[in-house]
CSV table of C-alpha atoms in Angstrom, one decimal:
chain,number,residue,atom,x,y,z
A,849,UNK,CA,0.0,0.0,0.0
A,850,UNK,CA,1.2,3.5,-0.8
A,851,UNK,CA,0.1,6.8,0.9
A,852,UNK,CA,0.2,9.9,-1.2
A,853,UNK,CA,-0.2,13.4,0.4
A,854,UNK,CA,-1.2,15.9,-2.3
A,855,UNK,CA,-2.9,19.3,-2.1
A,856,UNK,CA,-3.9,18.8,1.5
A,857,UNK,CA,-5.5,15.5,0.7
A,858,UNK,CA,-4.5,12.0,1.9
A,859,UNK,CA,-4.7,9.3,-0.8
A,860,UNK,CA,-4.1,5.5,-0.4
A,861,UNK,CA,-3.2,3.2,-3.2
A,862,UNK,CA,-4.1,-0.3,-2.1
A,863,UNK,CA,-3.7,-3.6,-3.9
A,864,UNK,CA,-6.7,-5.8,-4.6
A,865,UNK,CA,-5.6,-9.0,-6.4
A,866,UNK,CA,-3.7,-7.8,-9.4
A,867,UNK,CA,-5.4,-4.5,-9.4
A,868,UNK,CA,-5.2,-1.3,-7.4
A,869,UNK,CA,-7.8,0.9,-5.6
A,870,UNK,CA,-7.3,4.5,-4.9
A,871,UNK,CA,-9.2,5.9,-1.8
A,872,UNK,CA,-8.9,9.3,-0.1
A,873,UNK,CA,-10.0,10.9,3.1
A,874,UNK,CA,-12.8,13.4,3.3
A,875,UNK,CA,-12.8,16.3,5.7
A,876,UNK,CA,-15.6,14.6,7.8
A,877,UNK,CA,-13.2,11.7,8.4
A,878,UNK,CA,-14.9,9.2,6.1
A,879,UNK,CA,-13.2,7.9,2.9
A,880,UNK,CA,-14.2,8.1,-0.7
A,881,UNK,CA,-13.1,5.9,-3.7
A,882,UNK,CA,-11.3,7.8,-6.5
A,883,UNK,CA,-10.8,4.6,-8.5
A,884,UNK,CA,-11.3,0.9,-8.3
A,885,UNK,CA,-9.7,-2.0,-10.1
A,886,UNK,CA,-7.1,0.1,-11.9
A,887,UNK,CA,-3.6,-0.6,-13.4
A,888,UNK,CA,-4.0,-4.3,-13.7
A,889,UNK,CA,-0.7,-6.2,-13.3
A,890,UNK,CA,1.5,-3.2,-12.6
A,891,UNK,CA,4.0,-3.4,-9.7
A,892,UNK,CA,3.6,-1.1,-6.7
A,893,UNK,CA,6.1,1.5,-7.8
A,894,UNK,CA,4.5,1.9,-11.3
A,895,UNK,CA,1.0,1.8,-9.9
A,896,UNK,CA,1.9,4.5,-7.4
A,897,UNK,CA,3.3,6.7,-10.2
A,898,UNK,CA,0.2,6.2,-12.4
A,899,UNK,CA,-2.1,6.9,-9.4
A,900,UNK,CA,-0.3,10.2,-8.7
A,901,UNK,CA,-0.6,11.2,-12.3
A,902,UNK,CA,-4.4,10.4,-12.2
A,903,UNK,CA,-4.9,12.2,-8.9
A,904,UNK,CA,-3.2,15.3,-10.3
A,905,UNK,CA,-5.5,15.2,-13.3
A,906,UNK,CA,-8.7,14.6,-11.3
A,907,UNK,CA,-7.9,17.0,-8.5
A,908,UNK,CA,-6.0,19.9,-10.1
A,909,UNK,CA,-4.6,22.7,-7.9
A,910,UNK,CA,-5.7,26.1,-8.8
A,911,UNK,CA,-7.9,29.1,-8.2
A,912,UNK,CA,-11.3,29.4,-9.8
A,913,UNK,CA,-12.4,33.0,-10.2
A,914,UNK,CA,-16.0,34.1,-10.7
A,915,UNK,CA,-16.1,37.2,-12.8
A,916,UNK,CA,-18.7,39.1,-14.8
A,917,UNK,CA,-20.9,37.2,-17.3
A,918,UNK,CA,-18.9,37.9,-20.4
A,919,UNK,CA,-20.7,35.1,-22.3
A,920,UNK,CA,-24.1,36.9,-22.4
A,921,UNK,CA,-23.5,40.6,-22.9
A,922,UNK,CA,-26.3,43.0,-23.7
A,923,UNK,CA,-25.4,45.2,-26.7
A,924,UNK,CA,-26.4,48.7,-27.5
A,925,UNK,CA,-25.0,49.4,-30.9
A,926,UNK,CA,-21.3,48.5,-30.8
A,927,UNK,CA,-21.3,48.8,-27.0
A,928,UNK,CA,-21.3,45.6,-24.9
A,929,UNK,CA,-22.9,45.9,-21.5
A,930,UNK,CA,-21.5,43.1,-19.3
A,931,UNK,CA,-23.5,42.5,-16.2
A,932,UNK,CA,-22.7,40.3,-13.2
A,933,UNK,CA,-23.3,36.6,-13.6
A,934,UNK,CA,-26.6,36.5,-11.6
A,935,UNK,CA,-27.1,32.8,-12.3
A,936,UNK,CA,-24.0,31.9,-10.4
A,937,UNK,CA,-24.7,30.3,-7.0
A,938,UNK,CA,-22.2,32.6,-5.3
A,939,UNK,CA,-23.9,35.7,-6.6
A,940,UNK,CA,-25.6,37.7,-3.8
A,941,UNK,CA,-28.1,40.4,-4.3
A,942,UNK,CA,-27.3,43.2,-1.7
A,943,UNK,CA,-30.4,45.0,-0.6
A,944,UNK,CA,-28.7,46.9,2.2
A,945,UNK,CA,-25.5,48.7,2.9
A,946,UNK,CA,-22.5,46.9,4.1
A,947,UNK,CA,-22.1,47.2,7.9
A,948,UNK,CA,-18.3,47.3,7.7
A,949,UNK,CA,-18.3,49.8,4.8
A,950,UNK,CA,-21.5,51.9,4.9
A,951,UNK,CA,-22.4,54.1,2.0
A,952,UNK,CA,-21.5,57.8,2.5
A,953,UNK,CA,-24.4,60.1,1.7
B,828,UNK,CA,-17.4,-2.7,-31.2
B,829,UNK,CA,-17.3,-5.0,-28.2
B,830,UNK,CA,-18.2,-3.7,-24.8
B,831,UNK,CA,-15.7,-6.0,-23.1
B,832,UNK,CA,-12.3,-4.2,-22.9
B,833,UNK,CA,-13.7,-0.8,-24.1
B,834,UNK,CA,-13.5,2.4,-22.1
B,835,UNK,CA,-16.6,4.4,-21.4
B,836,UNK,CA,-17.3,7.8,-19.9
B,837,UNK,CA,-20.7,8.6,-18.6
B,838,UNK,CA,-21.7,12.0,-17.4
B,839,UNK,CA,-24.5,12.1,-14.9
B,840,UNK,CA,-23.3,8.6,-14.0
B,841,UNK,CA,-24.1,9.0,-10.3
B,842,UNK,CA,-27.8,8.2,-10.5
B,843,UNK,CA,-30.8,7.6,-12.8
B,844,UNK,CA,-30.1,6.6,-16.4
B,845,UNK,CA,-26.4,7.3,-16.1
B,846,UNK,CA,-26.0,5.0,-13.2
B,847,UNK,CA,-27.7,2.2,-15.0
B,848,UNK,CA,-25.6,2.8,-18.1
B,849,UNK,CA,-22.4,2.7,-16.1
B,850,UNK,CA,-23.3,-0.5,-14.3
B,851,UNK,CA,-24.5,-2.2,-17.5
B,852,UNK,CA,-21.2,-1.5,-19.2
B,853,UNK,CA,-19.1,-2.4,-16.2
B,854,UNK,CA,-21.0,-5.7,-15.9
B,855,UNK,CA,-20.2,-6.5,-19.5
B,856,UNK,CA,-16.5,-5.8,-19.1
B,857,UNK,CA,-16.0,-2.1,-19.9
B,858,UNK,CA,-13.8,0.1,-17.9
B,859,UNK,CA,-15.9,3.1,-16.8
B,860,UNK,CA,-15.5,6.7,-15.7
B,861,UNK,CA,-18.3,7.9,-13.5
B,862,UNK,CA,-18.7,11.7,-13.9
B,863,UNK,CA,-21.2,13.5,-11.7
B,864,UNK,CA,-21.6,16.7,-9.7
B,865,UNK,CA,-22.5,14.9,-6.5
B,866,UNK,CA,-19.5,13.2,-4.8
B,867,UNK,CA,-21.6,10.9,-2.6
B,868,UNK,CA,-23.4,9.5,-5.7
B,869,UNK,CA,-20.0,8.9,-7.4
B,870,UNK,CA,-18.8,7.1,-4.3
B,871,UNK,CA,-21.8,4.8,-4.2
B,872,UNK,CA,-21.7,3.9,-7.9
B,873,UNK,CA,-17.9,3.3,-7.9
B,874,UNK,CA,-18.2,1.2,-4.7
B,875,UNK,CA,-20.9,-0.9,-6.4
B,876,UNK,CA,-18.7,-1.4,-9.5
B,877,UNK,CA,-15.8,-2.4,-7.2
B,878,UNK,CA,-18.0,-5.0,-5.5
B,879,UNK,CA,-18.9,-6.3,-9.0
B,880,UNK,CA,-15.2,-6.8,-9.7
B,881,UNK,CA,-15.2,-4.0,-12.3
B,882,UNK,CA,-12.9,-1.2,-13.1
B,883,UNK,CA,-14.0,2.4,-12.4
B,884,UNK,CA,-12.8,5.9,-11.8
B,885,UNK,CA,-15.0,8.6,-10.2
B,886,UNK,CA,-14.6,12.2,-11.3
B,887,UNK,CA,-16.6,15.1,-9.8
B,888,UNK,CA,-17.2,17.7,-12.4
B,889,UNK,CA,-19.6,20.2,-13.9
B,890,UNK,CA,-20.4,19.4,-17.5
B,891,UNK,CA,-21.1,23.0,-18.4
B,892,UNK,CA,-17.5,23.9,-17.7
B,893,UNK,CA,-15.0,23.6,-20.6
B,894,UNK,CA,-12.1,23.1,-18.1
B,895,UNK,CA,-14.0,20.4,-16.2
B,896,UNK,CA,-14.8,18.6,-19.5
B,897,UNK,CA,-11.1,18.6,-20.4
B,898,UNK,CA,-10.3,17.3,-16.9
B,899,UNK,CA,-12.6,14.3,-17.0
B,900,UNK,CA,-11.7,13.3,-20.5
B,901,UNK,CA,-8.0,13.5,-19.6
B,902,UNK,CA,-8.6,11.7,-16.3
B,903,UNK,CA,-10.4,8.8,-18.1
B,904,UNK,CA,-7.5,8.4,-20.5
B,905,UNK,CA,-5.0,8.7,-17.6
B,906,UNK,CA,-6.8,5.9,-15.8
B,907,UNK,CA,-7.5,3.5,-18.7
B,908,UNK,CA,-5.2,4.5,-21.6
B,909,UNK,CA,-8.0,5.2,-24.1
B,910,UNK,CA,-11.6,6.3,-24.6
B,911,UNK,CA,-14.2,4.5,-26.8
B,912,UNK,CA,-17.7,5.4,-25.5
B,913,UNK,CA,-19.0,8.8,-24.3
B,914,UNK,CA,-22.6,9.0,-23.0
B,915,UNK,CA,-23.9,12.4,-21.9
B,916,UNK,CA,-26.6,11.6,-19.3
B,917,UNK,CA,-26.2,14.7,-17.2
B,918,UNK,CA,-29.4,16.7,-17.4
B,919,UNK,CA,-31.7,18.9,-15.4
B,920,UNK,CA,-35.2,20.3,-15.6
B,921,UNK,CA,-36.4,23.8,-14.6
B,922,UNK,CA,-40.0,23.6,-15.8
B,923,UNK,CA,-42.3,26.6,-16.2
B,924,UNK,CA,-44.6,28.3,-18.7
B,925,UNK,CA,-43.0,31.0,-20.8
B,926,UNK,CA,-45.7,33.5,-19.6
B,927,UNK,CA,-48.0,33.4,-16.6
B,928,UNK,CA,-51.1,35.6,-16.6
B,929,UNK,CA,-52.8,37.3,-13.7
B,930,UNK,CA,-56.2,35.7,-13.4
B,931,UNK,CA,-58.0,39.0,-12.7
B,932,UNK,CA,-56.4,41.3,-15.2
B,933,UNK,CA,-55.4,38.9,-17.9
B,934,UNK,CA,-52.0,40.6,-18.1
B,935,UNK,CA,-48.7,38.9,-17.9
B,936,UNK,CA,-47.7,38.6,-14.2
B,937,UNK,CA,-44.6,36.5,-14.6
B,938,UNK,CA,-42.1,35.4,-17.4
B,939,UNK,CA,-39.9,32.4,-17.4
B,940,UNK,CA,-36.7,33.6,-15.9
B,941,UNK,CA,-33.5,33.7,-18.0
B,942,UNK,CA,-31.9,31.7,-15.1
B,943,UNK,CA,-34.2,28.8,-15.7
B,944,UNK,CA,-33.7,29.0,-19.5
B,945,UNK,CA,-29.9,29.3,-19.3
B,946,UNK,CA,-29.3,26.7,-16.7
B,947,UNK,CA,-31.2,24.0,-18.7
B,948,UNK,CA,-29.5,25.0,-22.0
B,949,UNK,CA,-26.1,25.1,-20.3
B,950,UNK,CA,-26.4,21.6,-18.8
B,951,UNK,CA,-28.5,19.8,-21.4
B,952,UNK,CA,-27.1,21.3,-24.6
B,953,UNK,CA,-23.8,23.0,-24.0
B,954,UNK,CA,-22.8,20.2,-21.6
B,955,UNK,CA,-23.6,17.6,-24.1
B,956,UNK,CA,-21.8,19.5,-26.9
B,957,UNK,CA,-18.6,19.8,-24.8
B,958,UNK,CA,-18.5,16.1,-23.9
B,959,UNK,CA,-19.2,15.0,-27.4
B,960,UNK,CA,-16.7,17.5,-28.9
B,961,UNK,CA,-13.8,16.7,-26.5
B,962,UNK,CA,-14.5,12.9,-26.5
B,963,UNK,CA,-14.4,12.9,-30.3
B,964,UNK,CA,-11.2,14.9,-30.2
B,965,UNK,CA,-9.6,12.4,-27.9
B,966,UNK,CA,-10.8,9.4,-30.0
B,967,UNK,CA,-9.6,11.0,-33.3
B,968,UNK,CA,-6.2,11.9,-31.9
B,969,UNK,CA,-5.8,8.6,-30.1
B,970,UNK,CA,-6.9,6.6,-33.2
B,971,UNK,CA,-9.5,4.7,-31.1
B,972,UNK,CA,-12.7,3.3,-32.3
B,973,UNK,CA,-15.6,5.1,-30.7
B,974,UNK,CA,-19.3,5.8,-30.1
B,975,UNK,CA,-20.8,9.1,-29.0
B,976,UNK,CA,-24.2,8.9,-27.3
B,977,UNK,CA,-26.0,12.2,-26.6
B,978,UNK,CA,-29.1,11.7,-24.5
B,979,UNK,CA,-32.1,13.4,-25.9
B,980,UNK,CA,-35.8,12.9,-24.8
B,981,UNK,CA,-39.1,12.1,-26.3
B,982,UNK,CA,-40.1,15.6,-25.3
B,983,UNK,CA,-37.9,16.9,-28.2
B,984,UNK,CA,-41.2,17.1,-30.0
B,985,UNK,CA,-42.2,20.0,-27.8
B,986,UNK,CA,-43.7,19.8,-24.3
B,987,UNK,CA,-45.6,22.6,-22.8
B,988,UNK,CA,-44.0,23.9,-19.7
B,989,UNK,CA,-40.6,22.8,-21.0
B,990,UNK,CA,-39.6,25.4,-23.6
B,991,UNK,CA,-36.1,25.2,-22.2
B,992,UNK,CA,-35.8,21.4,-21.9
B,993,UNK,CA,-37.5,20.6,-25.2
B,994,UNK,CA,-35.4,23.2,-27.1
B,995,UNK,CA,-32.2,21.6,-25.7
B,996,UNK,CA,-33.3,18.0,-26.3
B,997,UNK,CA,-34.4,18.6,-29.9
B,998,UNK,CA,-30.9,20.1,-30.5
B,999,UNK,CA,-29.3,17.0,-28.8
B,1000,UNK,CA,-31.4,14.8,-31.2
B,1001,UNK,CA,-29.9,16.6,-34.2
B,1002,UNK,CA,-26.3,16.0,-33.2
B,1003,UNK,CA,-25.8,12.5,-34.7
B,1004,UNK,CA,-26.8,13.7,-38.2
B,1005,UNK,CA,-24.4,16.7,-38.0
B,1006,UNK,CA,-21.5,14.9,-36.2
B,1007,UNK,CA,-21.5,11.9,-38.5
B,1008,UNK,CA,-21.9,14.0,-41.6
B,1009,UNK,CA,-18.8,16.0,-40.5
B,1010,UNK,CA,-16.9,12.8,-39.7
B,1011,UNK,CA,-17.6,11.6,-43.3
B,1012,UNK,CA,-16.4,14.9,-44.7
B,1013,UNK,CA,-13.2,14.7,-42.6
B,1014,UNK,CA,-12.6,11.0,-43.4
B,1015,UNK,CA,-13.2,9.9,-39.8
B,1016,UNK,CA,-14.8,6.4,-40.3
B,1017,UNK,CA,-14.2,4.7,-37.0
B,1018,UNK,CA,-16.4,6.9,-34.7
B,1019,UNK,CA,-20.2,6.6,-34.7
B,1020,UNK,CA,-22.8,8.8,-33.1
B,1021,UNK,CA,-26.3,7.5,-31.9
B,1022,UNK,CA,-28.6,9.6,-29.7
B,1023,UNK,CA,-31.1,8.0,-27.4
B,1024,UNK,CA,-34.5,9.7,-26.7
B,1025,UNK,CA,-36.0,8.1,-23.6
B,1026,UNK,CA,-39.7,8.4,-22.7
B,1027,UNK,CA,-40.9,8.6,-19.1
B,1028,UNK,CA,-38.3,6.6,-17.1
B,1029,UNK,CA,-38.2,5.3,-13.6
B,1030,UNK,CA,-35.5,7.6,-12.3
B,1031,UNK,CA,-35.5,9.2,-8.8
B,1032,UNK,CA,-36.7,12.4,-10.4
B,1033,UNK,CA,-39.9,10.9,-11.8
B,1034,UNK,CA,-40.7,8.3,-9.2
B,1035,UNK,CA,-40.6,11.1,-6.6
B,1036,UNK,CA,-43.2,13.2,-8.4
B,1037,UNK,CA,-47.0,13.5,-7.6
B,1038,UNK,CA,-48.3,9.9,-7.9
B,1039,UNK,CA,-51.7,11.1,-9.4
B,1040,UNK,CA,-49.9,13.0,-12.2
B,1041,UNK,CA,-47.6,10.0,-12.8
B,1042,UNK,CA,-50.7,7.7,-13.0
B,1043,UNK,CA,-52.2,10.1,-15.7
B,1044,UNK,CA,-48.9,9.9,-17.7
B,1045,UNK,CA,-48.9,6.1,-17.6
B,1046,UNK,CA,-52.4,6.0,-19.1
B,1047,UNK,CA,-50.8,7.2,-22.3
B,1048,UNK,CA,-48.0,4.6,-22.3
B,1049,UNK,CA,-48.8,1.4,-24.2
B,1050,UNK,CA,-46.4,-0.5,-22.0
B,1051,UNK,CA,-48.4,0.5,-18.9
B,1052,UNK,CA,-45.4,1.4,-16.8
B,1053,UNK,CA,-42.3,3.6,-16.8
B,1054,UNK,CA,-39.3,2.6,-18.8
B,1055,UNK,CA,-36.6,1.1,-16.6
B,1056,UNK,CA,-33.2,2.8,-16.7
B,1057,UNK,CA,-31.7,-0.7,-17.2
B,1058,UNK,CA,-33.7,-1.0,-20.5
B,1059,UNK,CA,-32.1,2.2,-21.7
B,1060,UNK,CA,-28.7,1.0,-20.7
B,1061,UNK,CA,-29.3,-2.3,-22.5
B,1062,UNK,CA,-30.2,-0.3,-25.7
B,1063,UNK,CA,-27.0,1.7,-25.4
B,1064,UNK,CA,-25.2,-1.6,-25.1
B,1065,UNK,CA,-26.8,-2.8,-28.3
B,1066,UNK,CA,-25.8,0.5,-30.0
B,1067,UNK,CA,-22.2,-0.2,-29.1
B,1068,UNK,CA,-22.2,-3.7,-30.6
B,1069,UNK,CA,-24.3,-3.0,-33.7
B,1070,UNK,CA,-22.1,-1.0,-36.1
B,1071,UNK,CA,-25.0,-0.4,-38.5
B,1072,UNK,CA,-26.6,1.9,-36.0
B,1073,UNK,CA,-25.3,5.4,-36.8
B,1074,UNK,CA,-26.3,9.0,-37.4
B,1075,UNK,CA,-29.7,8.5,-35.8
B,1076,UNK,CA,-31.8,9.1,-32.7
B,1077,UNK,CA,-33.6,6.1,-31.2
B,1078,UNK,CA,-36.7,6.6,-29.1
B,1079,UNK,CA,-37.3,4.2,-26.2
B,1080,UNK,CA,-40.7,5.1,-24.7
B,1081,UNK,CA,-42.7,1.9,-24.1
B,1082,UNK,CA,-45.1,3.2,-26.7
B,1083,UNK,CA,-45.9,6.7,-25.5
B,1084,UNK,CA,-49.1,8.0,-27.1
B,1085,UNK,CA,-51.2,11.2,-27.3
B,1086,UNK,CA,-54.6,10.8,-25.7
B,1087,UNK,CA,-56.9,8.7,-28.0
B,1088,UNK,CA,-54.0,6.5,-29.1
B,1089,UNK,CA,-51.8,8.3,-31.6
B,1090,UNK,CA,-48.3,7.3,-31.0
B,1091,UNK,CA,-45.9,10.2,-30.3
């Protein structure tokens, strides 16, 4: 069995017969299966390398930014009006002033 | 193409029709990638396949994202070395009439929101396009034999209350004609495309609906019951094995009829 620590996540590559299973720990303490029955016949070192490559593909490290909705601009003549992406789940309609930064009248 | 030894990717593979497709293909010897938005559904399906002795990889992703699509295509190839079958089961509904009138004034009181329109088009049409496009790219570049399976719906004929869903599904149903025509023009002969248009199917979404409404729907189904997800999975299995099936959309409805017995 091999343990791989990657991007703050703990993965285990365990043999099952001639194949390999990849499991990982979830924040709540339980475990999830990333793959089952993979890399048939490969030795442990090779299976570990293949598992790491797969993990890096499935769980990439990066920052996802949520910007304005550039896909659906409204146009007035040649002018593109780009509004916020109101369909995004993180979009919040503010109907009152911020407490920490109140509007100055 | 034989199912045994092939590699399949199924979006929406965590429940409903997608889960049945994944399990059918795994049972018949395919290596499968289970792509879904819900991690606990992925875990359940991958665990089931593991217990069947099959080979599976689970990838949490959003099919409307181009970056996620590239990630699950690459992940599948990373795990199994090739890709032969892509089935786009991921789909959502956000039903509503285009206009709602005020009963007293007769004026429009509400319009179908752009959010409901866009979300359904993004998942059911753009998501399908991205999966078909990137799977085809991988198959062509890898030189692998392949089958692309967009999932349409019998409601492609136009269902009231589903202007968003029906619009997306009729477009999905057109894909095989266009994709295979373009493959012919480009000299790509080893990849086929067959869409499936299911009727009312016993998925969690439908079995959880109002039972009276469900009973009324079943009165118009010649089969007298909902189509089982496993029956759709079995049809997809047949499409994989029968090379003559190509550039078409196959309906599987149990004999869905309009009232008074005209088959839809």
